[in-house]
Coordinates of N, CA and C in Angstrom, one line a residue:
X1 N -51.7 -6.6 33.9 CA -52.9 -6.0 33.4 C -53.2 -4.7 34.2
X2 N -53.6 -3.7 33.5 CA -53.8 -2.3 34.1 C -54.9 -2.3 35.1
X3 N -56.0 -3.0 34.9 CA -57.1 -2.9 35.8 C -57.0 -3.9 37.0
X4 N -56.0 -4.7 37.0 CA -55.9 -5.7 38.1 C -55.5 -4.9 39.4
X5 N -56.2 -5.1 40.5 CA -55.8 -4.5 41.7 C -55.0 -5.5 42.6
X6 N -53.8 -5.0 43.0 CA -52.9 -5.8 43.8 C -52.9 -5.3 45.2
X7 N -52.5 -6.2 46.1 CA -52.2 -5.8 47.5 C -50.7 -6.1 47.8
X8 N -50.0 -5.2 48.3 CA -48.6 -5.4 48.5 C -48.2 -4.8 49.9
X9 N -47.0 -5.1 50.3 CA -46.5 -4.6 51.6 C -45.4 -3.6 51.3
X10 N -45.4 -2.4 51.9 CA -44.4 -1.4 51.7 C -43.1 -2.0 52.3
X11 N -42.0 -2.0 51.5 CA -40.8 -2.6 52.0 C -39.7 -1.6 52.4
X12 N -39.9 -0.4 51.9 CA -38.9 0.7 52.3 C -39.2 1.2 53.7
X13 N -38.2 1.8 54.3 CA -38.4 2.4 55.6 C -39.6 3.4 55.6
X14 N -39.6 4.2 54.5 CA -40.7 5.2 54.2 C -41.0 5.1 52.7
X15 N -42.3 4.8 52.4 CA -42.8 4.8 51.0 C -43.6 6.1 50.8
X16 N -43.2 6.9 49.8 CA -43.9 8.1 49.5 C -45.0 7.9 48.6
X17 N -46.2 8.3 49.0 CA -47.4 8.3 48.1 C -47.5 9.8 47.6
X18 N -47.3 10.0 46.3 CA -47.3 11.3 45.8 C -48.6 11.8 45.2
X19 N -48.8 13.1 45.1 CA -50.0 13.7 44.5 C -50.1 13.5 43.0
X20 N -49.0 13.5 42.3 CA -49.0 13.3 40.9 C -47.9 12.3 40.5
X21 N -48.0 11.7 39.4 CA -47.0 10.7 39.0 C -45.7 11.4 38.5
X22 N -45.1 12.0 39.5 CA -43.8 12.7 39.2 C -43.0 12.7 40.5
X23 N -41.7 12.4 40.5 CA -40.9 12.4 41.7 C -40.7 13.8 42.2
X24 N -41.1 14.8 41.4 CA -41.0 16.2 41.9 C -42.3 16.7 42.5
X25 N -43.3 15.9 42.5 CA -44.6 16.3 43.1 C -44.5 16.2 44.6
X26 N -45.4 16.9 45.3 CA -45.5 16.8 46.7 C -46.0 15.5 47.2
X27 N -45.5 15.0 48.3 CA -46.0 13.8 48.9 C -47.4 14.0 49.4
X28 N -48.3 13.1 49.1 CA -49.7 13.1 49.7 C -49.6 12.6 51.1
X29 N -48.8 11.6 51.3 CA -48.6 11.0 52.6 C -47.4 10.1 52.5
X30 N -47.0 9.5 53.6 CA -45.9 8.5 53.6 C -46.5 7.3 54.4
X31 N -46.0 6.1 54.1 CA -46.4 5.0 54.9 C -45.1 4.2 55.3
X32 N -45.1 3.7 56.5 CA -43.9 3.0 57.0 C -43.8 1.5 56.4
X33 N -42.7 1.0 56.6 CA -42.4 -0.4 56.3 C -43.5 -1.3 56.9
X34 N -44.0 -2.3 56.1 CA -45.0 -3.2 56.6 C -46.4 -2.8 56.4
X35 N -46.7 -1.6 55.9 CA -48.0 -1.2 55.6 C -48.6 -1.9 54.3
X36 N -49.8 -2.4 54.4 CA -50.4 -3.1 53.3 C -51.0 -2.0 52.4
X37 N -50.7 -2.0 51.1 CA -51.2 -1.0 50.1 C -51.9 -1.7 49.0
X38 N -53.1 -1.2 48.6 CA -53.8 -1.7 47.5 C -53.5 -0.7 46.3
X39 N -53.1 -1.3 45.2 CA -52.7 -0.4 44.1 C -52.9 -1.1 42.7
X40 N -52.8 -0.4 41.7 CA -52.8 -0.9 40.3 C -51.8 -0.2 39.4
X41 N -51.5 -0.8 38.3 CA -50.6 -0.2 37.4 C -51.1 1.1 36.8
X42 N -50.3 2.1 36.8 CA -50.7 3.4 36.2 C -50.1 3.6 34.9
X43 N -48.7 3.4 34.8 CA -48.0 3.4 33.6 C -46.7 2.6 33.8
X44 N -45.7 2.7 32.9 CA -44.5 1.9 33.0 C -43.6 2.2 34.3
X45 N -43.9 3.4 34.9 CA -43.0 3.8 36.0 C -43.8 4.0 37.3
X46 N -45.1 4.0 37.3 CA -45.9 4.4 38.4 C -47.0 3.4 38.7
X47 N -47.4 3.3 40.0 CA -48.6 2.6 40.5 C -49.5 3.7 41.0
X48 N -50.8 3.4 40.9 CA -51.8 4.3 41.5 C -52.4 3.6 42.7
X49 N -52.6 4.3 43.8 CA -53.1 3.7 45.0 C -54.1 4.6 45.6
X50 N -55.0 4.0 46.3 CA -56.0 4.7 47.1 C -55.6 4.6 48.6
X51 N -55.3 5.7 49.2 CA -54.9 5.7 50.6 C -55.8 6.5 51.5
X52 N -55.9 6.3 52.8 CA -56.7 7.1 53.7 C -55.8 8.2 54.3
X53 N -56.2 9.4 54.1 CA -55.4 10.5 54.7 C -56.4 11.4 55.5
X54 N -56.2 11.5 56.8 CA -57.1 12.3 57.7 C -58.5 11.8 57.6
X55 N -58.7 10.5 57.5 CA -60.0 9.9 57.4 C -60.7 9.9 56.1
X56 N -60.0 10.4 55.0 CA -60.6 10.5 53.7 C -59.8 9.7 52.7
X57 N -60.5 9.0 51.8 CA -59.8 8.3 50.8 C -59.2 9.2 49.7
X58 N -58.0 9.1 49.4 CA -57.3 9.9 48.4 C -56.6 9.1 47.4
X59 N -56.5 9.5 46.2 CA -55.7 8.8 45.2 C -54.3 9.4 45.1
X60 N -53.3 8.5 45.1 CA -51.9 8.9 45.1 C -51.1 8.0 44.2
X61 N -49.9 8.3 44.0 CA -49.0 7.5 43.1 C -47.7 7.1 43.8
X62 N -47.3 5.9 43.4 CA -46.1 5.3 44.0 C -45.1 5.0 42.9
X63 N -43.9 5.5 42.9 CA -42.9 5.2 41.9 C -42.5 3.7 42.0
X64 N -42.4 3.0 40.9 CA -42.0 1.6 40.9 C -40.6 1.4 41.5
X65 N -39.7 2.3 41.4 CA -38.4 2.1 41.9 C -38.4 2.0 43.4

């Protein structure tokens, strides 16, 4: 379901949170392995997540791969 909010743990050494749903977009931030992330389904290839960057909440995108 698209509106369901999930909580997951970053499993990669570094998980990129991107500014746009494109692997060519700039990273908004990165999170290390073990970080808990709240996210929801954006489309077939991307998740949308709200992360804190420099003390401010920002929306970013995580590729499903």
